[in-house]
């Protein structure tokens, strides 16, 4: 269960309104790697976490902190959009018309839809969607996604921080950048701890590793003419899993299978030249009643023990 | 530029058609972590890569290989959907009606839309979209996203592999699992190589690190009553960046800022009680002509040197 | 069945082209609360309406009117984009460069995709999608959604109307605003009529109300430290359903259930510490054939009367 | 800022796993009117609310409660998916094969993607997206959307509750139904309070009401042959705004404007027969350099006082 | 403006309810090539059409007819879902359990969301979206899209028609199939008429054809080893535009440009090895005020005539 | 399987950076009819093609070429965004402030997300999605979609080409325009070849043509008052299928079916007035266990031969 405190986690006061900057700032709210993404990703991972104790608590803790981050960002947005912020911006642009081309205009939905508040979208207005997040139940793979999300998120934050001189904005972003620095390490150390606690053997996801194609697990395939990729550690180091050496090979077919496709169901009108024999009309034909008629004998056979 | 060879990279022949398995198999084609995702992610990262030589070549090489993987998967799909595969499936289900509940039905779009071919969607029919991928130009953050994508992708592949006994399917998936094992390491070693080559100092994204909030980069905040998260390495180890110790603290506001919002533009009809004074009607009022009238003096002032 | 008349429902002639205003105007065509939304929402509600007579006719009538509204808006868009409207706009901006920052630029898809015609998108280019609408078959809940849609739609229209001085645009929007004023009331009176006609007892959706948790239907939970929300009617009035008083209470857990999750299927590789006992490998294992083998006895038992 | 308590708000324990019911239950988690929708809608409305005190606190309170509701639902989902729930379900289906057709199969992404945990999607796998929510800054229109969301949400909950006999599920849903009953009233009473507090005059959104088309605000247009819609209160009552009577009229054009479109820019290759004279090639022609050449005189004229 | 008639365009009465068929039938309502697509595509094309008379009238006519088609389909859906259609279906499946696997289950949103009515989605629940349609203003290209949409739509209809024996459904689909047969020809004849009327010279879109790369307009490039594609008319016929012969050539680079990318802005932290010289920090740096400071001299120079 | 060559297919060098043009250029990369669309459409059609030899090879060849086209476009994008391209643009705009209004601003995601590289989106930031493409397995309908895609794509390319004077950009677009000219013909000739090879009889999709409604296949319905659409070839020519004459008729109901809907399941709380008798509570009631109880006798009847 969750509770709320009126105070923000960190001050979110810009020196002055700036509608053009607010338009870009949306990327940090509802972008692919904005704070809504990490908030929802950690909440779902925490709720789905099966290991009570430090792991579940840790994910729940950071999920809770991230709700507070989205809150801070939305307050900052509304303050950047104070009153009629276009007026403020217009003064600066009047002194420098070239700025308009560099910076672009306001986000019209800030005026039309949200009434000067933050929007749950990215900087180009794409609504946030849950296709950005993952919660697989496997802590190794999820921690990998999390360190990735923190690294990308920090990079976006850093690029946006470079677009303003506003001390209030920069102070808050200095806090956010630091959290992203810390959180990257948190997830990497989480993977180390999964190993220390015996949940996994290596930092590589290896389920069903006993029957995977061992040879294919040690080759870098070069599919580009003149590729120099073979010079990298990925082709010259030893496997982090079994210590066997990696090697580079030219990408080539490992089969003579040309992907010739089988005959289609003729009732689907797929263009076909017959080289695999005639298709079988079947499940696409007839409604419920007719199909019952057609296959009822199979049901009886099955029950009476005639296995196919 | 790209070229094509008729042979597949690896054999893609199931022992027999299985429409129900084909429905699930779609997750590997067009799911969030399906092969279309890594194919498009690596292609865009490769095309946008600024470092000629082994890095660009490596990304281009794996992007090219992944096109071949999507090809293999689509051939497998069409073969799993050979003829009227519902008939085949019906026989097994007739022998065991409970299977229908466990396995679910066919994907209707395999019959209606694709004519027995693979669809560019996940297992529930969501069309693949580019919101799944990232190409930031920063190789550290992108390699992080790549190792995450390979780990998640391998996990999904492994789960799906557990849903079939078909030797043909399993042989191909044994190859795919191995590639995912290898590729996870490839990207981790890529990060190591970025350090060795001097592109980055640590494995942590640290841009603008000189002015981030140093203290906030060393704290784990616990926002859950009774949390045991402080027992983890993330709260007891030293920073991977500067070696300073991490610590756990209770999540609490670091400010007395309650997020009270400023006055809105009255022309946006935002409900407001006036506690921050009256709003400023402004940019929302009037069309192009009227606005020109209103601010033309500011333009002149700006040009004549009257800076605001 | 539908028929068409060449005349529009209302004149849609701007005084002059204005490409920048046209970009914002898209919100009224294909935005979340644009006219495409009410058109499609009412059409689907009308087609699905089960009560012949005044209710179905009323919904069909307004659905038909809304098609005409989308038509009016698209004509207005094409006229705002007459010829090369950027030229016209450029003159005004040349007289006032600050406008560019305030107003933003043209919608590039007006030039590239639609050839100067309306687009089925919002002001930021998001394609209209059916996730905006609802048709539940329950007239009370749908009328609630409709009054909400009309209120939000009217507010957006009003904000956009404030962005232009063009008399032609304002005349048409004066008509649209009035229709939204009227339609809000139409749906509210529709709810009243549902009560008068005996379809519902109160204006509150109450299905399965006989077994809902009565106590929880009368409490406002305050989860914010220092919340003053208890001062509102929602905490001090009596229930509109049963006349019992409302009260405010502090949000607290009503259970000691900490949400500890059960054992997962081990074949899904979910990280787990075993505190709920071992998971059960099951439906994720094996293909159609193997599963048939495993559970066929259950089928036989079921048929022969051995109920589980 | 937010904090978390390990205990759930309400017990979320099903009597037994049921994978088929879990598939439908997703609608309550991440559907158009699922709990993620009200959670995110109220959080954004609360963060953007400009009125300190009981209104902002109330919205923040309910937003906080809704996070707890999503948490409860996700715990319920994971418990419905305990172990290999298909096995449990298979037993019931083995006793009654017809159930498979009625109920459909499992959600494959529960097995493949989330490892037996809740997904942030609806019952057909559509990822939750922010196009479902609104936060306009105008409390009247937002409270209207909220009462609508609660009514629709309650209806869906009620329908889903009818699909199970599980006492544990029903106990939790009895709590949820009650909260939805209460919350519908909360938002209606909130609108009443806005009137009592003087923020609005009537319950109808009326901005710019002074210049809207008065006549059109009092007419029901019948566009269906033989429509009986004129019998409803919406055509026979008096306006809730000004007390003037409503009336029904046949839908007919109020203009002779046939929507004939103006000449397009010839550089966009729009098919056109010239009846409005030649189009104007303009802003679509030439790059930045050429355009600067073409219009530079206008800039000078504007600065030197030659207003257009 | 539009009007409505209570009678449908064609009878939409199934012989009996069939919930499983209704699930598939959704593809015809709201699928990529369902009737909502052609309805919205033709409406937008008609509203945007610049040629008064037979072209605009024709597009408006068919757009109006398509609204009636969506209406017919939604009525059919509601009738297929009469009462509790799962019961009806269950009887057939009880007689033939294998059907469940072949046909899949009901659409849960028919029960949960729409109350037994049609949904504005495809057969897998994807909401219809405007990314399916196009209205370019160019009648040649739009007629091409229309004939394509009719052909794909007819194919889907035909496949679905093969899945039922219900005479009522088949009668309506016999009408729909015929309309799609006719409409394919309508759009092809429309292209012929555009030539006859002198709007275009050939059936090929050729804008800016005067400066396109003539040679590249006559070559088929084979990029597949051993390709036999050169045997086709596309490589052996003469151009439909200028009568010059086509030829096949091996796909090869027509340039030595290896796509080496230029230096990035260093403030975006793009990984780069410097081989193109240093990047230019610029527009990403500094807020509005600082930028005004930096470039104000350029503004003055521009006004005073110092052209760059 | 695919391979890569470092050289591009065609030179992709702009004369100079232009961030504003790059924003529009995105439409050609990831728009509805951008190169990603044809690339993915042809790849899926090729992989799913059942006819070995010239058809499959041809589709594979063009799919391979289109990957190379996306590569060229992304290189062009990165070069248009060289360094800090806003600076370059700012100079031109400083000389002509009106340009800002005409052209709009930069794409903020070029700076924030991609670090100056191409994005997999359209010009307004919508992520590319697979709902843009089709691969039906039927070569006639797919070739129709392909000629449509090439025509629309060429038109967009042509419009964008008109927006720049950059010789480098225009040279590459001259190549792209030519390819689109050629490819339109390629697909039309492909349809001719399908006829020549006996795969289809006419160029019209006619599956199930034997039982379609013959009369409805020859009528143009005019639903617009005063429509002149009857003057077109589509109403005066003969059928391309059977040579019978077309005719125009007024759109009118061909039935007296008013679409009155049947009784709903009472457990779904659909508002209903009872005119079709009582609904049947059924599949929505009760959980798995209870339903098994209810219908088990039907299962037995079915097995023992009691057919319904």
PDB file of C-alpha atoms in Angstrom, chain B residues 23-221:
ATOM      1  CA  UNK B  23       0.631 -18.734 -32.296  1.00  0.00           C
ATOM      2  CA  UNK B  24       3.053 -18.559 -29.374  1.00  0.00           C
ATOM      3  CA  UNK B  25       6.110 -18.568 -31.616  1.00  0.00           C
ATOM      4  CA  UNK B  26       5.059 -15.128 -32.910  1.00  0.00           C
ATOM      5  CA  UNK B  27       6.506 -13.649 -29.725  1.00  0.00           C
ATOM      6  CA  UNK B  28       9.977 -14.484 -31.077  1.00  0.00           C
ATOM      7  CA  UNK B  29       9.276 -12.809 -34.409  1.00  0.00           C
ATOM      8  CA  UNK B  30       7.593  -9.515 -33.525  1.00  0.00           C
ATOM      9  CA  UNK B  31       7.446  -9.289 -29.738  1.00  0.00           C
ATOM     10  CA  UNK B  32       9.011  -6.582 -27.591  1.00  0.00           C
ATOM     11  CA  UNK B  33      12.178  -8.694 -27.431  1.00  0.00           C
ATOM     12  CA  UNK B  34      11.683 -10.661 -30.627  1.00  0.00           C
ATOM     13  CA  UNK B  35      14.181 -10.801 -33.465  1.00  0.00           C
ATOM     14  CA  UNK B  36      12.639  -7.847 -35.324  1.00  0.00           C
ATOM     15  CA  UNK B  37      13.612  -5.747 -32.311  1.00  0.00           C
ATOM     16  CA  UNK B  38      17.275  -6.679 -32.282  1.00  0.00           C
ATOM     17  CA  UNK B  39      17.433  -6.547 -36.078  1.00  0.00           C
ATOM     18  CA  UNK B  40      16.090  -2.985 -36.250  1.00  0.00           C
ATOM     19  CA  UNK B  41      17.957  -1.842 -33.129  1.00  0.00           C
ATOM     20  CA  UNK B  42      21.323  -3.006 -34.446  1.00  0.00           C
ATOM     21  CA  UNK B  43      20.681  -1.719 -37.965  1.00  0.00           C
ATOM     22  CA  UNK B  44      19.868   1.767 -36.677  1.00  0.00           C
ATOM     23  CA  UNK B  45      22.774   1.724 -34.223  1.00  0.00           C
ATOM     24  CA  UNK B  46      25.122   0.599 -36.984  1.00  0.00           C
ATOM     25  CA  UNK B  47      23.944   3.175 -39.501  1.00  0.00           C
ATOM     26  CA  UNK B  48      24.263   5.918 -36.859  1.00  0.00           C
ATOM     27  CA  UNK B  49      27.639   4.744 -35.499  1.00  0.00           C
ATOM     28  CA  UNK B  50      30.321   7.444 -35.788  1.00  0.00           C
ATOM     29  CA  UNK B  51      33.412   5.333 -35.066  1.00  0.00           C
ATOM     30  CA  UNK B  52      34.722   3.690 -38.236  1.00  0.00           C
ATOM     31  CA  UNK B  53      36.458   0.362 -37.894  1.00  0.00           C
ATOM     32  CA  UNK B  54      35.836  -2.450 -35.489  1.00  0.00           C
ATOM     33  CA  UNK B  55      32.926  -0.878 -33.625  1.00  0.00           C
ATOM     34  CA  UNK B  56      30.873   0.138 -36.647  1.00  0.00           C
ATOM     35  CA  UNK B  57      31.757  -3.098 -38.450  1.00  0.00           C
ATOM     36  CA  UNK B  58      30.760  -5.182 -35.452  1.00  0.00           C
ATOM     37  CA  UNK B  59      27.365  -3.526 -35.114  1.00  0.00           C
ATOM     38  CA  UNK B  60      26.784  -3.778 -38.866  1.00  0.00           C
ATOM     39  CA  UNK B  61      27.770  -7.441 -38.787  1.00  0.00           C
ATOM     40  CA  UNK B  62      25.341  -8.384 -36.060  1.00  0.00           C
ATOM     41  CA  UNK B  63      22.581  -6.266 -37.609  1.00  0.00           C
ATOM     42  CA  UNK B  64      23.058  -8.202 -40.833  1.00  0.00           C
ATOM     43  CA  UNK B  65      22.990 -11.529 -38.997  1.00  0.00           C
ATOM     44  CA  UNK B  66      19.753 -10.570 -37.286  1.00  0.00           C
ATOM     45  CA  UNK B  67      17.985  -9.986 -40.618  1.00  0.00           C
ATOM     46  CA  UNK B  68      18.863 -13.602 -41.330  1.00  0.00           C
ATOM     47  CA  UNK B  69      17.399 -14.629 -37.978  1.00  0.00           C
ATOM     48  CA  UNK B  70      14.057 -13.005 -38.712  1.00  0.00           C
ATOM     49  CA  UNK B  71      14.129 -14.818 -42.060  1.00  0.00           C
ATOM     50  CA  UNK B  72      14.690 -18.185 -40.319  1.00  0.00           C
ATOM     51  CA  UNK B  73      11.863 -17.555 -37.893  1.00  0.00           C
ATOM     52  CA  UNK B  74       9.406 -16.606 -40.621  1.00  0.00           C
ATOM     53  CA  UNK B  75      10.225 -19.759 -42.567  1.00  0.00           C
ATOM     54  CA  UNK B  76       9.691 -21.795 -39.409  1.00  0.00           C
ATOM     55  CA  UNK B  77       6.336 -20.086 -38.898  1.00  0.00           C
ATOM     56  CA  UNK B  78       5.104 -20.836 -42.414  1.00  0.00           C
ATOM     57  CA  UNK B  79       6.123 -24.474 -42.019  1.00  0.00           C
ATOM     58  CA  UNK B  80       4.398 -24.776 -38.653  1.00  0.00           C
ATOM     59  CA  UNK B  81       1.309 -23.476 -40.462  1.00  0.00           C
ATOM     60  CA  UNK B  82       1.568 -25.891 -43.405  1.00  0.00           C
ATOM     61  CA  UNK B  83      -1.673 -26.770 -45.139  1.00  0.00           C
ATOM     62  CA  UNK B  84      -4.499 -26.728 -42.654  1.00  0.00           C
ATOM     63  CA  UNK B  85      -2.515 -27.189 -39.467  1.00  0.00           C
ATOM     64  CA  UNK B  86      -5.608 -26.987 -37.313  1.00  0.00           C
ATOM     65  CA  UNK B  87      -6.444 -30.478 -38.554  1.00  0.00           C
ATOM     66  CA  UNK B  88      -3.203 -31.843 -37.220  1.00  0.00           C
ATOM     67  CA  UNK B  89      -3.672 -30.081 -33.967  1.00  0.00           C
ATOM     68  CA  UNK B  90      -7.264 -31.207 -33.753  1.00  0.00           C
ATOM     69  CA  UNK B  91      -6.194 -34.813 -33.671  1.00  0.00           C
ATOM     70  CA  UNK B  92      -4.036 -34.306 -30.628  1.00  0.00           C
ATOM     71  CA  UNK B  93      -6.698 -32.278 -28.926  1.00  0.00           C
ATOM     72  CA  UNK B  94      -9.345 -34.840 -29.742  1.00  0.00           C
ATOM     73  CA  UNK B  95      -7.237 -37.265 -27.756  1.00  0.00           C
ATOM     74  CA  UNK B  96      -6.981 -34.758 -24.968  1.00  0.00           C
ATOM     75  CA  UNK B  97      -9.598 -32.014 -24.782  1.00  0.00           C
ATOM     76  CA  UNK B  98      -7.902 -30.451 -21.786  1.00  0.00           C
ATOM     77  CA  UNK B  99      -5.144 -29.294 -24.065  1.00  0.00           C
ATOM     78  CA  UNK B 100      -7.384 -26.707 -25.610  1.00  0.00           C
ATOM     79  CA  UNK B 101      -7.647 -24.854 -22.343  1.00  0.00           C
ATOM     80  CA  UNK B 102      -3.967 -25.112 -21.634  1.00  0.00           C
ATOM     81  CA  UNK B 103      -2.764 -24.109 -25.032  1.00  0.00           C
ATOM     82  CA  UNK B 104      -5.371 -21.736 -26.337  1.00  0.00           C
ATOM     83  CA  UNK B 105      -6.475 -21.591 -29.951  1.00  0.00           C
ATOM     84  CA  UNK B 106      -4.926 -20.647 -33.258  1.00  0.00           C
ATOM     85  CA  UNK B 107      -4.005 -17.096 -34.125  1.00  0.00           C
ATOM     86  CA  UNK B 108      -6.931 -16.060 -36.346  1.00  0.00           C
ATOM     87  CA  UNK B 109      -4.770 -13.605 -38.281  1.00  0.00           C
ATOM     88  CA  UNK B 110      -2.612 -16.506 -39.462  1.00  0.00           C
ATOM     89  CA  UNK B 111      -5.701 -17.696 -41.312  1.00  0.00           C
ATOM     90  CA  UNK B 112      -7.329 -14.363 -42.181  1.00  0.00           C
ATOM     91  CA  UNK B 113      -4.503 -11.945 -42.816  1.00  0.00           C
ATOM     92  CA  UNK B 114      -1.232 -13.699 -43.612  1.00  0.00           C
ATOM     93  CA  UNK B 115      -2.489 -16.841 -45.354  1.00  0.00           C
ATOM     94  CA  UNK B 116      -0.423 -19.135 -43.182  1.00  0.00           C
ATOM     95  CA  UNK B 117       2.660 -16.960 -43.025  1.00  0.00           C
ATOM     96  CA  UNK B 118       4.450 -15.209 -40.183  1.00  0.00           C
ATOM     97  CA  UNK B 119       3.024 -11.923 -38.954  1.00  0.00           C
ATOM     98  CA  UNK B 120       5.101  -8.884 -37.883  1.00  0.00           C
ATOM     99  CA  UNK B 121       3.466  -8.975 -34.453  1.00  0.00           C
ATOM    100  CA  UNK B 122       3.847 -10.524 -31.011  1.00  0.00           C
ATOM    101  CA  UNK B 123       1.928 -13.555 -29.735  1.00  0.00           C
ATOM    102  CA  UNK B 124      -1.148 -11.440 -28.969  1.00  0.00           C
ATOM    103  CA  UNK B 125      -1.179  -9.615 -32.284  1.00  0.00           C
ATOM    104  CA  UNK B 126       0.384  -6.297 -31.279  1.00  0.00           C
ATOM    105  CA  UNK B 127       2.129  -4.942 -34.380  1.00  0.00           C
ATOM    106  CA  UNK B 128       5.860  -4.476 -33.892  1.00  0.00           C
ATOM    107  CA  UNK B 129       6.688  -0.815 -33.342  1.00  0.00           C
ATOM    108  CA  UNK B 130       9.852   1.248 -33.212  1.00  0.00           C
ATOM    109  CA  UNK B 131       9.134   2.292 -29.635  1.00  0.00           C
ATOM    110  CA  UNK B 132      10.849  -0.993 -28.707  1.00  0.00           C
ATOM    111  CA  UNK B 133      14.276   0.110 -29.973  1.00  0.00           C
ATOM    112  CA  UNK B 134      16.926   2.714 -29.221  1.00  0.00           C
ATOM    113  CA  UNK B 135      19.951   4.087 -31.042  1.00  0.00           C
ATOM    114  CA  UNK B 136      21.382   6.948 -29.020  1.00  0.00           C
ATOM    115  CA  UNK B 137      24.739   7.375 -30.701  1.00  0.00           C
ATOM    116  CA  UNK B 138      26.391   6.715 -27.335  1.00  0.00           C
ATOM    117  CA  UNK B 139      27.930   3.275 -27.546  1.00  0.00           C
ATOM    118  CA  UNK B 140      28.053   2.668 -23.793  1.00  0.00           C
ATOM    119  CA  UNK B 141      24.339   3.214 -23.282  1.00  0.00           C
ATOM    120  CA  UNK B 142      23.441   1.362 -26.464  1.00  0.00           C
ATOM    121  CA  UNK B 143      25.593  -1.653 -25.596  1.00  0.00           C
ATOM    122  CA  UNK B 144      23.796  -1.680 -22.226  1.00  0.00           C
ATOM    123  CA  UNK B 145      20.449  -1.782 -24.049  1.00  0.00           C
ATOM    124  CA  UNK B 146      21.779  -4.514 -26.308  1.00  0.00           C
ATOM    125  CA  UNK B 147      22.928  -6.835 -23.557  1.00  0.00           C
ATOM    126  CA  UNK B 148      19.544  -6.318 -21.919  1.00  0.00           C
ATOM    127  CA  UNK B 149      17.711  -7.105 -25.151  1.00  0.00           C
ATOM    128  CA  UNK B 150      19.759 -10.276 -25.682  1.00  0.00           C
ATOM    129  CA  UNK B 151      19.143 -11.463 -22.118  1.00  0.00           C
ATOM    130  CA  UNK B 152      15.389 -10.862 -22.288  1.00  0.00           C
ATOM    131  CA  UNK B 153      15.212 -12.325 -25.774  1.00  0.00           C
ATOM    132  CA  UNK B 154      17.071 -15.450 -24.670  1.00  0.00           C
ATOM    133  CA  UNK B 155      14.741 -15.917 -21.697  1.00  0.00           C
ATOM    134  CA  UNK B 156      11.643 -15.704 -23.928  1.00  0.00           C
ATOM    135  CA  UNK B 157      13.228 -18.135 -26.392  1.00  0.00           C
ATOM    136  CA  UNK B 158      13.986 -20.537 -23.585  1.00  0.00           C
ATOM    137  CA  UNK B 159      10.442 -20.412 -22.241  1.00  0.00           C
ATOM    138  CA  UNK B 160       9.008 -21.033 -25.681  1.00  0.00           C
ATOM    139  CA  UNK B 161      11.462 -23.856 -26.324  1.00  0.00           C
ATOM    140  CA  UNK B 162      10.038 -25.548 -23.228  1.00  0.00           C
ATOM    141  CA  UNK B 163       6.614 -25.586 -24.866  1.00  0.00           C
ATOM    142  CA  UNK B 164       7.450 -28.004 -27.640  1.00  0.00           C
ATOM    143  CA  UNK B 165       8.998 -31.420 -28.177  1.00  0.00           C
ATOM    144  CA  UNK B 166       9.416 -30.930 -31.906  1.00  0.00           C
ATOM    145  CA  UNK B 167      13.041 -31.823 -32.672  1.00  0.00           C
ATOM    146  CA  UNK B 168      13.190 -29.555 -35.683  1.00  0.00           C
ATOM    147  CA  UNK B 169      12.036 -26.567 -33.711  1.00  0.00           C
ATOM    148  CA  UNK B 170      14.360 -27.410 -30.824  1.00  0.00           C
ATOM    149  CA  UNK B 171      17.375 -27.754 -33.111  1.00  0.00           C
ATOM    150  CA  UNK B 172      16.873 -24.273 -34.481  1.00  0.00           C
ATOM    151  CA  UNK B 173      16.196 -22.829 -31.045  1.00  0.00           C
ATOM    152  CA  UNK B 174      19.373 -24.477 -29.745  1.00  0.00           C
ATOM    153  CA  UNK B 175      21.182 -22.352 -32.303  1.00  0.00           C
ATOM    154  CA  UNK B 176      19.277 -19.208 -31.354  1.00  0.00           C
ATOM    155  CA  UNK B 177      19.859 -19.763 -27.630  1.00  0.00           C
ATOM    156  CA  UNK B 178      23.576 -20.111 -28.287  1.00  0.00           C
ATOM    157  CA  UNK B 179      23.673 -16.910 -30.310  1.00  0.00           C
ATOM    158  CA  UNK B 180      21.927 -15.085 -27.458  1.00  0.00           C
ATOM    159  CA  UNK B 181      24.439 -16.527 -25.005  1.00  0.00           C
ATOM    160  CA  UNK B 182      27.255 -15.296 -27.201  1.00  0.00           C
ATOM    161  CA  UNK B 183      25.727 -11.918 -27.962  1.00  0.00           C
ATOM    162  CA  UNK B 184      25.207 -11.073 -24.306  1.00  0.00           C
ATOM    163  CA  UNK B 185      28.949 -11.476 -23.859  1.00  0.00           C
ATOM    164  CA  UNK B 186      29.722  -9.625 -27.054  1.00  0.00           C
ATOM    165  CA  UNK B 187      28.068  -6.466 -25.768  1.00  0.00           C
ATOM    166  CA  UNK B 188      29.602  -6.772 -22.297  1.00  0.00           C
ATOM    167  CA  UNK B 189      33.034  -7.173 -23.867  1.00  0.00           C
ATOM    168  CA  UNK B 190      32.201  -4.228 -26.104  1.00  0.00           C
ATOM    169  CA  UNK B 191      31.821  -2.068 -23.004  1.00  0.00           C
ATOM    170  CA  UNK B 192      35.163  -3.348 -21.705  1.00  0.00           C
ATOM    171  CA  UNK B 193      36.749  -2.480 -25.028  1.00  0.00           C
ATOM    172  CA  UNK B 194      35.328   1.074 -24.930  1.00  0.00           C
ATOM    173  CA  UNK B 195      37.201   1.482 -21.654  1.00  0.00           C
ATOM    174  CA  UNK B 196      40.377  -0.120 -23.041  1.00  0.00           C
ATOM    175  CA  UNK B 197      40.237   2.171 -26.067  1.00  0.00           C
ATOM    176  CA  UNK B 198      39.754   5.247 -23.896  1.00  0.00           C
ATOM    177  CA  UNK B 199      36.267   6.195 -25.084  1.00  0.00           C
ATOM    178  CA  UNK B 200      34.932   6.028 -21.517  1.00  0.00           C
ATOM    179  CA  UNK B 201      36.514   5.954 -18.092  1.00  0.00           C
ATOM    180  CA  UNK B 202      34.151   3.613 -16.287  1.00  0.00           C
ATOM    181  CA  UNK B 203      31.273   1.387 -17.304  1.00  0.00           C
ATOM    182  CA  UNK B 204      28.847   3.924 -15.802  1.00  0.00           C
ATOM    183  CA  UNK B 205      27.268   6.664 -17.985  1.00  0.00           C
ATOM    184  CA  UNK B 206      28.702   9.821 -16.373  1.00  0.00           C
ATOM    185  CA  UNK B 207      28.260  12.768 -18.735  1.00  0.00           C
ATOM    186  CA  UNK B 208      28.038  16.072 -16.832  1.00  0.00           C
ATOM    187  CA  UNK B 209      29.304  14.116 -13.855  1.00  0.00           C
ATOM    188  CA  UNK B 210      31.368  17.112 -12.787  1.00  0.00           C
ATOM    189  CA  UNK B 211      28.318  18.997 -11.582  1.00  0.00           C
ATOM    190  CA  UNK B 212      25.913  16.235 -10.551  1.00  0.00           C
ATOM    191  CA  UNK B 213      24.797  16.098  -6.896  1.00  0.00           C
ATOM    192  CA  UNK B 214      27.631  14.039  -5.418  1.00  0.00           C
ATOM    193  CA  UNK B 215      25.851  13.069  -2.221  1.00  0.00           C
ATOM    194  CA  UNK B 216      22.767  11.771  -4.009  1.00  0.00           C
ATOM    195  CA  UNK B 217      25.042   9.521  -6.075  1.00  0.00           C
ATOM    196  CA  UNK B 218      25.893   7.401  -3.022  1.00  0.00           C
ATOM    197  CA  UNK B 219      22.569   6.782  -1.231  1.00  0.00           C
ATOM    198  CA  UNK B 220      19.994   4.047  -1.377  1.00  0.00           C
ATOM    199  CA  UNK B 221      16.640   5.479  -0.227  1.00  0.00           C
TER     200      UNK B 221
END
